[in-house]
PDB file of C-alpha atoms in Angstrom:
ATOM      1  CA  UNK A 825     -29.533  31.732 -37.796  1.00 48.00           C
ATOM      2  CA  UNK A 826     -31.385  33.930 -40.205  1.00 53.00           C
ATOM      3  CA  UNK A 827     -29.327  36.504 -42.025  1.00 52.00           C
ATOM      4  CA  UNK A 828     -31.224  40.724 -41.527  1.00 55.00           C
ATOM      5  CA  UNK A 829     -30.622  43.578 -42.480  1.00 64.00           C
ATOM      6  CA  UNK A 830     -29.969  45.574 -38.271  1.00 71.00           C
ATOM      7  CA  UNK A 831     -26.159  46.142 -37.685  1.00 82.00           C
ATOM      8  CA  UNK A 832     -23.775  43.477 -36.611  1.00 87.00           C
ATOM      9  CA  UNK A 833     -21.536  43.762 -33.483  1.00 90.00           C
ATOM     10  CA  UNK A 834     -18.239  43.950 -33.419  1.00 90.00           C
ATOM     11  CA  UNK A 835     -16.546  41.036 -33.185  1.00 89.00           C
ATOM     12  CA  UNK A 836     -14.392  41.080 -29.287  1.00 90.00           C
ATOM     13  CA  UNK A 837     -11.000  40.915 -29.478  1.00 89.00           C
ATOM     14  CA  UNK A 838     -10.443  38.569 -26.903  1.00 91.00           C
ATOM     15  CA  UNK A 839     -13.043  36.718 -24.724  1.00 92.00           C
ATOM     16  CA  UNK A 840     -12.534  37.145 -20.611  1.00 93.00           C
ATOM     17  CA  UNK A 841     -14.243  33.249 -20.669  1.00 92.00           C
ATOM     18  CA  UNK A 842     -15.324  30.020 -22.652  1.00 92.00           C
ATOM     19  CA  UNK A 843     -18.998  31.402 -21.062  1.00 92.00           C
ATOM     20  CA  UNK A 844     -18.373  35.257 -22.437  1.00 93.00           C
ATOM     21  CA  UNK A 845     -17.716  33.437 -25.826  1.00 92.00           C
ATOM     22  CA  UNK A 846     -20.489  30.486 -25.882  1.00 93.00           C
ATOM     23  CA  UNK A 847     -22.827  33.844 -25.036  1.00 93.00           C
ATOM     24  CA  UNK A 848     -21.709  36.060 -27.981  1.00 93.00           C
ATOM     25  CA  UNK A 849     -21.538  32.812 -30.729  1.00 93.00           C
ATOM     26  CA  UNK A 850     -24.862  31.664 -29.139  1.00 93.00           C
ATOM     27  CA  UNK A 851     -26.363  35.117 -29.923  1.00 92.00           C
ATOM     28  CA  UNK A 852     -23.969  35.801 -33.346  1.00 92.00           C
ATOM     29  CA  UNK A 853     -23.651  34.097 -36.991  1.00 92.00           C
ATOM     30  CA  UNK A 854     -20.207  32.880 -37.593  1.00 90.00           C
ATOM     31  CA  UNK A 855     -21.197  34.053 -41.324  1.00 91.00           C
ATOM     32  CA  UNK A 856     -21.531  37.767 -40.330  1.00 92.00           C
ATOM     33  CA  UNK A 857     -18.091  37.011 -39.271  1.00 90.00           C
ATOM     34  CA  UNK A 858     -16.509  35.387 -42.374  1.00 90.00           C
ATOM     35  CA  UNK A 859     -13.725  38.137 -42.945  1.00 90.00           C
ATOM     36  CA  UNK A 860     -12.298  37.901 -39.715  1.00 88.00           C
ATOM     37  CA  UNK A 861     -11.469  33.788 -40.810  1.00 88.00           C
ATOM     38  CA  UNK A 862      -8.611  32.572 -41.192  1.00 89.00           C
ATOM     39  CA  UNK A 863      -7.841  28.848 -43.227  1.00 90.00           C
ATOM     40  CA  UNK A 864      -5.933  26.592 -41.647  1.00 89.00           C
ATOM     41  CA  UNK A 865      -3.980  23.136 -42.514  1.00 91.00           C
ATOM     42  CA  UNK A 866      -4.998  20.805 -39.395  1.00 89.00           C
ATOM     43  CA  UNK A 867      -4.686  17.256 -39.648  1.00 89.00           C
ATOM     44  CA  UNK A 868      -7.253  14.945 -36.907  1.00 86.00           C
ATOM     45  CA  UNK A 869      -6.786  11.711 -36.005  1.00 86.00           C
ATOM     46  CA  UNK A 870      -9.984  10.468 -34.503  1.00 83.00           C
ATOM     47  CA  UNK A 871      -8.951   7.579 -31.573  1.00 83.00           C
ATOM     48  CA  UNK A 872     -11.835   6.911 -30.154  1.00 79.00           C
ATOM     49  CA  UNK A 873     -15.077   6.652 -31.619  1.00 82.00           C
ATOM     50  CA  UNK A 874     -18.745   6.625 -29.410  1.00 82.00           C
ATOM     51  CA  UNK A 875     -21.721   4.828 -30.379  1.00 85.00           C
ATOM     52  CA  UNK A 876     -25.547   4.664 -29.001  1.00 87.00           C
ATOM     53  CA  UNK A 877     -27.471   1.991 -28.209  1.00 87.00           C
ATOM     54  CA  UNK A 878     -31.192   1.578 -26.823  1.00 90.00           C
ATOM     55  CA  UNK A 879     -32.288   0.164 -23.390  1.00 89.00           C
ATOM     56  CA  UNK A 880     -35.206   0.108 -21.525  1.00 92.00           C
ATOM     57  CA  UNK A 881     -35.513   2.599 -18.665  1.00 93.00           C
ATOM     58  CA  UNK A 882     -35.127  -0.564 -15.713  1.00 94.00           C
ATOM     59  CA  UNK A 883     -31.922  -1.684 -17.325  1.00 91.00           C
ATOM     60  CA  UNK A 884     -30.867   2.533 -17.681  1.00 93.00           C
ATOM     61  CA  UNK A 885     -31.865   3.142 -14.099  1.00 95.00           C
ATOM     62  CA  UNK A 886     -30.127  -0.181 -12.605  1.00 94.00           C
ATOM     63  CA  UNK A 887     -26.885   0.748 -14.847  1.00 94.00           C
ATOM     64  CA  UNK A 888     -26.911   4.548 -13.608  1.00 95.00           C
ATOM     65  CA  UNK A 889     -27.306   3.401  -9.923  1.00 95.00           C
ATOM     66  CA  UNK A 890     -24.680   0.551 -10.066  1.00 94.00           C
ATOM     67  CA  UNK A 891     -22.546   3.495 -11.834  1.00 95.00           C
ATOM     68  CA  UNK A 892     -23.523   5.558  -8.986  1.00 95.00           C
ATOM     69  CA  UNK A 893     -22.207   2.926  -6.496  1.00 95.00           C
ATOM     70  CA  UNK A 894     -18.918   2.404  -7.988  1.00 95.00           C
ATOM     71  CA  UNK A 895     -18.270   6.507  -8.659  1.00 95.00           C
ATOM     72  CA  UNK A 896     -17.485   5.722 -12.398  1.00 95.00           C
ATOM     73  CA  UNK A 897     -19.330   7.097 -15.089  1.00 94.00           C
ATOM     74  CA  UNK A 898     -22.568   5.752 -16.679  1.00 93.00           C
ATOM     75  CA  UNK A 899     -20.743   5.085 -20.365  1.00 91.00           C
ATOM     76  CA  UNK A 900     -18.178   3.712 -18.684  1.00 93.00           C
ATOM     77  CA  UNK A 901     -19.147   0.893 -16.752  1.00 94.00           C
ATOM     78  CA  UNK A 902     -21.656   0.256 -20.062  1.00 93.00           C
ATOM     79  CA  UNK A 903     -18.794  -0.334 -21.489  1.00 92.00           C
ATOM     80  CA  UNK A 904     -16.948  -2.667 -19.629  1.00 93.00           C
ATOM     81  CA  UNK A 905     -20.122  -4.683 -19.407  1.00 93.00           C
ATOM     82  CA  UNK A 906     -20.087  -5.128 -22.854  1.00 90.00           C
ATOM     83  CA  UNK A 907     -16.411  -6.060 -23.587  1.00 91.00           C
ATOM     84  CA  UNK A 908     -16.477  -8.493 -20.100  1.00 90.00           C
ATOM     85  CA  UNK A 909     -20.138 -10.113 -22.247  1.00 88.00           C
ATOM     86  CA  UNK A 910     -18.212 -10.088 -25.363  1.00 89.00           C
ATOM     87  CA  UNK A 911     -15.655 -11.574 -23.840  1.00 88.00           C
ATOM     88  CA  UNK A 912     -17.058 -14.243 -21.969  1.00 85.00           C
ATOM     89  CA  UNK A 913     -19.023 -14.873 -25.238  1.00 82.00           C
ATOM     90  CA  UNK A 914     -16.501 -15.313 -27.859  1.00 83.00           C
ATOM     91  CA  UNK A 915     -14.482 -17.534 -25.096  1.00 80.00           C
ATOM     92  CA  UNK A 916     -17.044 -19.832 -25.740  1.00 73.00           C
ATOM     93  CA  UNK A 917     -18.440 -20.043 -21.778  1.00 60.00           C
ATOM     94  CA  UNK A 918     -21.582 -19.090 -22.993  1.00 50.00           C
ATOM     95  CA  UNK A 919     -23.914 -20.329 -26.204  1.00 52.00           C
ATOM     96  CA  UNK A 920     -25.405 -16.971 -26.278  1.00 54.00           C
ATOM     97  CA  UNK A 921     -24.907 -13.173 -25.753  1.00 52.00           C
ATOM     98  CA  UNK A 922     -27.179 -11.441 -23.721  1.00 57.00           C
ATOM     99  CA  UNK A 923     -26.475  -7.899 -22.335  1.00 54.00           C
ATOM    100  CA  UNK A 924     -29.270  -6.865 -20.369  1.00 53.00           C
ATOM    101  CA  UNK A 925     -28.135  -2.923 -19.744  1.00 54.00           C
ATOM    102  CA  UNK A 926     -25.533  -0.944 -21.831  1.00 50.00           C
ATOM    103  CA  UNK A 927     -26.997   2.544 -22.603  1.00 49.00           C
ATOM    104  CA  UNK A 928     -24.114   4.966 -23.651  1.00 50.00           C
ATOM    105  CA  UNK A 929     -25.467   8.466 -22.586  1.00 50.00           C
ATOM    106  CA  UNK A 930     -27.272  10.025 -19.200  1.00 50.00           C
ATOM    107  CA  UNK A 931     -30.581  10.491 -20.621  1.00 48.00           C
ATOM    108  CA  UNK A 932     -32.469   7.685 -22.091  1.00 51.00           C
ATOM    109  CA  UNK A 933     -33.979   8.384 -25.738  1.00 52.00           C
ATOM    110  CA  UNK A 934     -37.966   8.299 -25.412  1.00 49.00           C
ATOM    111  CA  UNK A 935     -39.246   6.316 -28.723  1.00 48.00           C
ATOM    112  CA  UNK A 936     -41.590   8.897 -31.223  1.00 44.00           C
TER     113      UNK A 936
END
């Protein structure tokens, strides 16, 4: 957001909701804000990490309607598709891996 010159509005007290707030910062530079910040020693521990990976839309579309099915999210089930694949993989049942769906978001990327 572009710094100007017109008047900035004070910054609320408190917010009545997580909506109220996501309007105001959605309309409002943090930067105009700067004096009203505070540092802070906070120490994150990241568990869980998420990655992306293409798929064609049949594979997207069977994977969101078997998710659909089973009433478990899309990511989910990708996942345990993968690890059972994996698994059955490095077991040595199969000679080759070959996961035919596993896209890791709702909405399937459209190539540029």
């Amino acid at each position: 957001m572009e710094k100007t010159n017109s008047p900035i509005d004070p910054l609320p007290e408190e917010f009545s909701s997580e909506e109220e707030a996501a309007e105001f910062w959605d309309t409002h530079s943090i930067t105009d804000y700067e004096e009203f910040l505070e540092p802070t020693d906070i120490e994150i521990k990241l568990t869980r990490r998420h990655f992306e990976i293409e798929v064609d839309e049949e594979s997207f579309l069977a994977l969101r309607d078997s998710a659909k099915k089973q009433n478990k999210p899309m990511k989910h089930l990708a996942s345990d598709i993968l690890k059972e694949k994996l698994l059955t993989a490095i077991k040595g049942r199969t000679t080759a891996l070959r996961v035919t769906w596993v896209p890791l978001s709702l909405h399937p990327r459209t190539s540029s």
